[in-house]
Short mmCIF file of C-alpha atoms and ligand atoms in Angstrom, two decimals:
data_model
loop_
_atom_site.label_atom_id
_atom_site.label_comp_id
_atom_site.label_asym_id
_atom_site.label_seq_id
_atom_site.Cartn_x
_atom_site.Cartn_y
_atom_site.Cartn_z
CA MET P 1291 0.00 0.00 0.00
CA GLU P 1292 1.31 3.46 -0.93
CA ARG P 1293 1.71 5.85 1.99
CA LYS P 1294 -1.28 8.19 1.83
CA ASP P 1295 -2.94 10.64 4.14
CA ILE P 1296 -4.07 8.98 7.32
CA ARG P 1297 -7.85 9.17 7.65
CA ARG P 1298 -8.86 5.89 9.25
CA ILE P 1299 -6.92 4.07 11.88
CA ALA P 1300 -7.41 0.85 13.81
CA VAL P 1301 -6.33 0.29 17.39
CA PHE P 1302 -6.11 -2.94 19.35
CA THR P 1303 -4.68 -4.51 22.49
CA SER P 1304 -2.79 -7.77 22.24
CA GLY P 1305 -0.87 -10.27 24.39
CA GLY P 1306 -1.26 -10.23 28.16
CA ASP P 1307 -3.59 -7.51 29.41
CA ALA P 1308 -2.03 -4.79 31.55
CA PRO P 1309 -3.63 -2.18 33.80
CA GLY P 1310 -3.55 1.12 31.90
CA MET P 1311 -4.31 -0.37 28.48
CA ASN P 1312 -7.75 1.24 28.66
CA ALA P 1313 -6.21 4.61 29.45
CA ALA P 1314 -3.96 4.24 26.39
CA LEU P 1315 -6.93 3.29 24.24
CA ARG P 1316 -8.84 6.32 25.47
CA ALA P 1317 -5.91 8.60 24.64
CA VAL P 1318 -5.59 7.13 21.14
CA VAL P 1319 -9.30 7.46 20.38
CA ARG P 1320 -9.60 11.00 21.73
CA THR P 1321 -6.42 12.29 20.08
CA ALA P 1322 -7.52 10.74 16.81
CA ALA P 1323 -11.04 12.18 17.12
CA TRP P 1324 -9.59 15.62 17.84
CA ASN P 1325 -7.62 15.27 14.61
CA LYS P 1326 -10.78 14.21 12.75
CA LEU P 1327 -9.63 10.64 12.14
CA HIS P 1328 -12.03 7.71 12.08
CA VAL P 1329 -11.05 5.07 14.60
CA TYR P 1330 -11.90 1.37 14.61
CA GLY P 1331 -11.22 -0.80 17.63
CA ILE P 1332 -10.30 -4.41 16.88
CA GLU P 1333 -11.43 -6.98 19.44
CA ARG P 1334 -9.00 -9.56 20.82
CA GLY P 1335 -5.93 -8.22 19.02
CA TYR P 1336 -4.68 -10.06 15.96
CA GLU P 1337 -7.37 -12.73 16.41
CA GLY P 1338 -10.07 -10.10 15.83
CA MET P 1339 -8.14 -8.70 12.88
CA ILE P 1340 -8.18 -12.15 11.28
CA ASP P 1341 -11.88 -12.69 12.03
CA GLY P 1342 -13.00 -9.17 11.11
CA HIS P 1343 -14.18 -8.09 14.57
CA PHE P 1344 -13.97 -4.33 14.15
CA GLN P 1345 -16.06 -1.67 15.91
CA ARG P 1346 -16.20 2.06 15.31
CA LEU P 1347 -14.92 3.97 18.33
CA GLU P 1348 -15.88 7.57 18.97
CA ARG P 1349 -14.83 9.80 21.80
CA ARG P 1350 -17.77 8.84 24.07
CA ASP P 1351 -17.11 5.12 23.56
CA VAL P 1352 -13.99 5.43 25.68
CA ALA P 1353 -15.65 7.38 28.50
CA ASN P 1354 -15.38 5.93 32.00
CA ILE P 1355 -12.58 3.47 31.21
CA ILE P 1356 -9.45 5.34 32.35
CA GLN P 1357 -9.79 3.84 35.84
CA ARG P 1358 -10.45 0.24 34.74
CA GLY P 1359 -7.96 -2.61 34.62
CA GLY P 1360 -8.00 -5.13 31.77
CA THR P 1361 -8.88 -3.95 28.28
CA MET P 1362 -12.32 -3.05 26.95
CA LEU P 1363 -11.27 -4.42 23.53
CA ARG P 1364 -10.19 -7.66 25.19
CA THR P 1365 -7.01 -9.36 24.10
CA ALA P 1366 -5.49 -12.63 22.89
CA ARG P 1367 -2.23 -14.29 21.98
CA SER P 1368 -2.69 -15.26 18.33
CA LYS P 1369 -1.01 -18.31 16.87
CA ARG P 1370 -2.88 -17.84 13.59
CA PHE P 1371 -1.25 -14.45 13.03
CA MET P 1372 2.10 -16.23 12.92
CA THR P 1373 1.04 -17.91 9.67
CA PRO P 1374 1.01 -16.20 6.24
CA GLU P 1375 -2.65 -17.29 5.77
CA GLY P 1376 -3.66 -15.66 9.04
CA ARG P 1377 -1.91 -12.40 8.16
CA ARG P 1378 -3.46 -12.39 4.67
CA ALA P 1379 -6.95 -12.74 6.20
CA ALA P 1380 -6.13 -9.89 8.60
CA TYR P 1381 -4.98 -7.72 5.72
CA GLU P 1382 -8.20 -8.36 3.79
CA HIS P 1383 -10.21 -7.06 6.73
CA LEU P 1384 -8.05 -3.96 7.15
CA LYS P 1385 -8.56 -3.29 3.43
CA ALA P 1386 -12.31 -3.85 3.68
CA TYR P 1387 -12.48 -1.23 6.44
CA ASP P 1388 -10.17 1.07 4.47
CA ILE P 1389 -7.71 1.29 7.36
CA ASP P 1390 -4.65 3.46 6.65
CA ALA P 1391 -2.63 2.68 9.78
CA CYS P 1392 -2.74 0.67 13.01
CA ILE P 1393 -1.84 1.36 16.61
CA ALA P 1394 -0.93 -1.77 18.57
CA ILE P 1395 -0.89 -1.78 22.37
CA GLY P 1396 1.06 -4.74 23.75
CA GLY P 1397 4.42 -6.30 24.39
CA ASN P 1398 7.22 -8.01 22.52
CA GLY P 1399 5.02 -10.56 20.68
CA THR P 1400 2.64 -7.79 19.60
CA PHE P 1401 5.47 -5.67 18.21
CA THR P 1402 7.00 -8.67 16.45
CA GLY P 1403 3.67 -9.35 14.72
CA ALA P 1404 3.33 -5.67 13.80
CA LYS P 1405 6.81 -5.57 12.26
CA VAL P 1406 6.30 -8.68 10.14
CA PHE P 1407 2.84 -7.59 9.03
CA SER P 1408 3.75 -4.01 8.14
CA GLU P 1409 6.71 -5.22 6.10
CA GLU P 1410 4.50 -7.69 4.22
CA PHE P 1411 1.56 -5.40 3.55
CA LYS P 1412 3.06 -1.90 3.82
CA ILE P 1413 0.59 -0.68 6.41
CA PRO P 1414 2.14 1.72 8.94
CA PHE P 1415 2.04 0.56 12.57
CA ILE P 1416 2.87 2.37 15.79
CA GLY P 1417 3.44 0.30 18.94
CA ILE P 1418 2.55 1.36 22.47
CA PRO P 1419 4.37 -0.68 25.14
CA GLY P 1420 1.72 -2.31 27.32
CA THR P 1421 2.88 -5.18 29.51
CA ILE P 1422 3.33 -5.61 33.23
CA ASP P 1423 6.78 -7.15 32.59
CA ASN P 1424 8.63 -3.89 31.76
CA ASP P 1425 10.83 -5.92 29.42
CA LEU P 1426 10.68 -3.67 26.35
CA TYR P 1427 13.70 -1.75 25.21
CA GLY P 1428 13.15 1.91 24.33
CA THR P 1429 11.05 2.96 27.29
CA ASP P 1430 11.93 3.30 30.94
CA TYR P 1431 8.58 1.83 31.94
CA THR P 1432 5.83 -0.11 30.19
CA ILE P 1433 2.14 0.43 30.85
CA GLY P 1434 0.97 -1.81 33.71
CA PHE P 1435 4.33 -2.33 35.37
CA ASP P 1436 3.78 0.22 38.13
CA THR P 1437 0.35 -1.20 38.98
CA ALA P 1438 1.69 -4.77 39.03
CA VAL P 1439 4.52 -3.77 41.35
CA ASN P 1440 2.08 -1.97 43.66
CA THR P 1441 -0.12 -5.07 43.75
CA ALA P 1442 2.86 -7.33 44.46
CA ILE P 1443 4.10 -5.03 47.22
CA ASP P 1444 0.65 -5.00 48.79
CA ALA P 1445 0.64 -8.82 48.74
CA VAL P 1446 4.11 -9.00 50.28
CA ASP P 1447 3.06 -6.55 53.02
CA LYS P 1448 0.32 -9.03 53.94
CA ILE P 1449 2.67 -12.00 53.79
CA ARG P 1450 5.05 -10.16 56.12
CA ASP P 1451 2.33 -10.04 58.77
CA THR P 1452 1.94 -13.81 58.84
CA ALA P 1453 5.68 -14.46 58.30
CA ASP P 1454 6.40 -12.22 61.28
CA SER P 1455 3.75 -13.82 63.48
CA HIS P 1456 5.13 -17.34 62.88
CA ASN P 1457 8.84 -16.52 62.44
CA ARG P 1458 8.78 -18.11 59.01
CA LEU P 1459 10.65 -17.91 55.74
CA PHE P 1460 8.59 -17.12 52.63
CA PHE P 1461 9.58 -17.47 48.99
CA VAL P 1462 7.26 -15.20 47.02
CA GLU P 1463 7.11 -15.61 43.26
CA VAL P 1464 6.15 -12.66 41.09
CA MET P 1465 5.48 -12.50 37.34
CA GLY P 1466 7.70 -11.01 34.63
CA ARG P 1467 8.24 -13.86 32.17
CA ASN P 1468 12.04 -13.80 31.60
CA SER P 1469 12.52 -10.42 33.16
CA GLY P 1470 13.37 -9.61 36.78
CA TYR P 1471 12.02 -6.04 36.86
CA ILE P 1472 8.84 -6.81 38.80
CA ALA P 1473 10.81 -8.92 41.28
CA LEU P 1474 13.53 -6.33 41.83
CA TYR P 1475 11.17 -3.37 42.28
CA THR P 1476 8.86 -5.42 44.50
CA ALA P 1477 11.78 -6.51 46.66
CA ILE P 1478 13.07 -2.96 47.10
CA GLY P 1479 9.59 -1.55 47.71
CA SER P 1480 8.59 -4.22 50.20
CA GLY P 1481 11.90 -4.38 52.08
CA ALA P 1482 12.42 -8.05 51.26
CA SER P 1483 15.41 -9.98 52.62
CA SER P 1484 16.63 -11.03 49.20
CA VAL P 1485 15.66 -11.05 45.52
CA LEU P 1486 16.47 -13.67 42.90
CA ILE P 1487 16.19 -12.64 39.24
CA PRO P 1488 17.28 -14.17 35.94
CA GLU P 1489 19.56 -11.21 35.15
CA SER P 1490 21.99 -11.88 37.99
CA GLU P 1491 23.59 -15.08 39.15
CA THR P 1492 22.16 -16.86 42.16
CA ASP P 1493 24.46 -18.57 44.63
CA LEU P 1494 22.31 -20.76 46.86
CA GLU P 1495 25.13 -21.11 49.42
CA ASP P 1496 25.18 -17.33 49.72
CA LEU P 1497 21.42 -17.18 50.05
CA LYS P 1498 21.39 -19.81 52.82
CA SER P 1499 24.14 -18.05 54.68
CA VAL P 1500 22.37 -14.66 54.43
CA LEU P 1501 19.15 -16.18 55.76
CA ARG P 1502 20.95 -17.95 58.62
CA LYS P 1503 22.88 -14.82 59.53
CA ASN P 1504 19.68 -12.80 59.53
CA LYS P 1505 18.16 -15.27 61.94
CA ALA P 1506 21.25 -15.27 64.14
CA ARG P 1507 21.14 -11.46 64.23
CA GLY P 1508 17.60 -11.60 65.58
CA LYS P 1509 15.60 -11.16 62.39
CA LEU P 1510 12.39 -13.04 63.13
CA PHE P 1511 11.29 -13.77 59.58
CA SER P 1512 12.50 -13.52 55.99
CA VAL P 1513 10.83 -12.88 52.66
CA VAL P 1514 12.69 -13.79 49.48
CA ILE P 1515 11.24 -12.48 46.21
CA VAL P 1516 11.78 -14.76 43.23
CA ALA P 1517 11.13 -13.88 39.58
CA GLU P 1518 8.98 -16.50 37.84
CA GLY P 1519 11.58 -16.71 35.07
CA HIS P 1520 14.41 -17.62 37.45
CA PRO P 1521 16.33 -20.46 35.79
CA MET P 1522 16.25 -22.61 38.93
CA GLY P 1523 12.50 -23.00 38.55
CA GLY P 1524 10.96 -19.94 40.17
CA ALA P 1525 10.07 -19.87 43.85
CA THR P 1526 9.06 -23.53 43.95
CA GLY P 1527 12.32 -24.67 42.38
CA ILE P 1528 14.45 -22.58 44.74
CA ALA P 1529 12.47 -23.66 47.80
CA GLU P 1530 12.77 -27.33 46.85
CA LYS P 1531 16.53 -27.01 46.63
CA ILE P 1532 17.12 -25.44 50.03
CA GLN P 1533 14.09 -25.95 52.24
CA HIS P 1534 15.32 -29.11 53.97
CA GLU P 1535 18.42 -27.23 55.19
CA LEU P 1536 16.31 -24.35 56.46
CA ALA P 1537 13.56 -26.49 57.95
CA SER P 1538 13.65 -24.61 61.26
CA MET P 1539 12.40 -21.50 59.42
CA GLU P 1540 9.33 -23.43 58.19
CA PRO P 1541 9.73 -22.30 54.55
CA LYS P 1542 6.56 -21.54 52.56
CA VAL P 1543 6.01 -20.67 48.90
CA THR P 1544 3.48 -18.12 47.65
CA VAL P 1545 2.92 -17.53 43.94
CA ILE P 1546 1.10 -14.22 43.48
CA GLY P 1547 0.19 -15.01 39.85
CA HIS P 1548 -2.48 -13.24 37.84
CA LEU P 1549 -3.53 -10.97 40.70
CA GLN P 1550 -0.66 -8.82 39.43
CA ARG P 1551 -2.38 -8.32 36.09
CA GLY P 1552 -5.64 -6.88 37.40
CA GLY P 1553 -6.95 -3.91 39.30
CA ALA P 1554 -7.28 -0.20 38.71
CA PRO P 1555 -4.18 1.32 37.13
CA THR P 1556 -2.07 3.54 39.36
CA ALA P 1557 -1.76 7.26 38.67
CA SER P 1558 1.65 6.61 37.09
CA ASP P 1559 0.24 4.05 34.70
CA ARG P 1560 -2.69 6.28 33.73
CA LEU P 1561 -0.34 9.16 32.98
CA LEU P 1562 2.13 6.98 31.10
CA ALA P 1563 -0.67 5.42 29.04
CA SER P 1564 -2.22 8.82 28.28
CA ARG P 1565 1.09 10.29 27.16
CA LEU P 1566 1.96 7.29 25.00
CA GLY P 1567 -1.49 7.04 23.39
CA PHE P 1568 -1.41 10.76 22.58
CA ALA P 1569 2.15 10.54 21.22
CA ALA P 1570 1.36 7.51 19.06
CA VAL P 1571 -1.35 9.38 17.13
CA GLU P 1572 0.68 12.58 16.84
CA LEU P 1573 3.71 10.69 15.53
CA LEU P 1574 1.57 8.78 13.05
CA LEU P 1575 0.21 12.06 11.70
CA GLN P 1576 3.75 13.38 11.41
CA GLY P 1577 4.61 10.46 9.13
CA ALA P 1578 6.21 8.03 11.57
CA GLU P 1579 5.72 4.32 10.95
CA ASN P 1580 6.84 1.00 12.32
CA ILE P 1581 8.13 2.41 15.55
CA ALA P 1582 7.40 1.86 19.21
CA VAL P 1583 6.82 4.92 21.39
CA GLY P 1584 8.27 5.16 24.85
CA ILE P 1585 9.31 7.55 27.58
CA VAL P 1586 12.99 7.80 28.47
CA ASN P 1587 14.17 10.18 31.18
CA GLY P 1588 10.75 11.82 31.21
CA GLU P 1589 10.68 12.59 27.48
CA VAL P 1590 8.57 10.92 24.80
CA THR P 1591 10.76 9.03 22.39
CA SER P 1592 10.45 6.37 19.70
CA MET P 1593 12.49 3.62 18.13
CA PRO P 1594 12.14 1.13 15.26
CA PHE P 1595 10.29 -2.10 16.11
CA GLU P 1596 13.46 -3.98 15.25
CA ASP P 1597 15.33 -2.37 18.19
CA ALA P 1598 12.41 -2.57 20.60
CA ILE P 1599 12.12 -6.30 19.91
CA THR P 1600 15.74 -7.41 19.73
CA LYS P 1601 17.57 -5.24 22.23
CA GLN P 1602 17.44 -6.47 25.77
CA LYS P 1603 16.49 -4.18 28.63
CA ILE P 1604 17.95 -5.26 31.95
CA PRO P 1605 17.71 -3.79 35.42
CA SER P 1606 20.67 -1.60 36.35
CA ASP P 1607 23.52 -3.03 38.44
CA GLU P 1608 23.03 -0.11 40.79
CA MET P 1609 19.45 -1.15 41.60
CA ILE P 1610 20.52 -4.77 42.09
CA ARG P 1611 23.38 -3.75 44.40
CA MET P 1612 21.12 -1.36 46.30
CA ALA P 1613 18.51 -4.07 46.87
CA SER P 1614 21.06 -6.26 48.64
CA ILE P 1615 22.60 -3.43 50.66
CA LEU P 1616 19.22 -2.19 51.90
CA ALA P 1617 18.27 -5.72 52.97
CA ILE P 1618 21.06 -6.09 55.57
O1 LIG Q 1325 3.51 -10.88 29.89
C1 LIG Q 1325 2.68 -10.74 30.99
C2 LIG Q 1325 2.59 -12.01 31.76
O2 LIG Q 1325 1.72 -11.81 32.86
C3 LIG Q 1325 3.91 -12.59 32.23
O3 LIG Q 1325 4.43 -11.95 33.37
C4 LIG Q 1325 3.54 -14.03 32.45
O4 LIG Q 1325 4.67 -14.87 32.33
C5 LIG Q 1325 2.57 -14.30 31.34
O5 LIG Q 1325 2.05 -13.04 30.95
C6 LIG Q 1325 1.44 -15.22 31.71
O6 LIG Q 1325 0.68 -15.41 30.56
P1 LIG Q 1325 -0.80 -16.02 30.55
O7 LIG Q 1325 -1.69 -15.03 31.22
O8 LIG Q 1325 -1.11 -16.21 29.13
O9 LIG Q 1325 -0.71 -17.27 31.35
#
């Protein structure tokens, strides 16, 4: 498709839902409406694109959603979009609705699909980073991360009460896929005894000795935060390996799970989502295509999908070092 004036755009959410996706959707629809664009919302991400589930979205259709978790357009992980036949069917629907460009709200898989598709069919895409994992390069934070960390910290605060009452050791597993961001920020924010993430090496001897020393120094309980993607098998795997040696601390495992994906987005996530949704439409109208928007050092920025997908974002050494120093 030749690049032409943008008059009709489609927007969708894809991959794991994240609190703040609705706020991003609202910002996209309202910025587009202000610029006199027609907006179509696609249900269930690439699945809905393949099946032709499009709905016209006007400014009032996104009223009263900024405070809601989940995504009003619903979402999916689409295997069919990974096939040429699936993408061809999706393209036919975009053509039928005369869509000039798409805005995709999601994570790595969403951006990968957008890149492949836009190269095949020459339809401009802009990506908005929406995932609780904060694992996308090109933005300091992804939409949903702050809410997920707040939820995890709230859960750990509660676990501390029972851990303290019984003098127990808890291994708490948080989400993040292969990334340790949620674990690290949760550990710092909840004052955990230790944090185990895929990005830094874990020495179980060290961990045991820290926990024993803590006990000897009079610490009555310990909470260890473990990233689900930890190569030793998450919290359950770690606990299995060392629990018999720490039996006197009555080790327990808690997996917080999908609780971290729900709930009202925090103020930070609403603001981030609003800024990114607004920026995505403005950049599209300025001629940008096949980029992901982000915020780095407080400023809106963008980068090609290729970089956002392939470059790895890892937590800073300083934060990792700080987490262990503050836990003494
Ligand atoms: O990417 C978000 C995320 O919640 C990850 O942290 C987690 O590994 C994964 O999605 C779980 O996916 P699903 O909800 O499909 O089980």
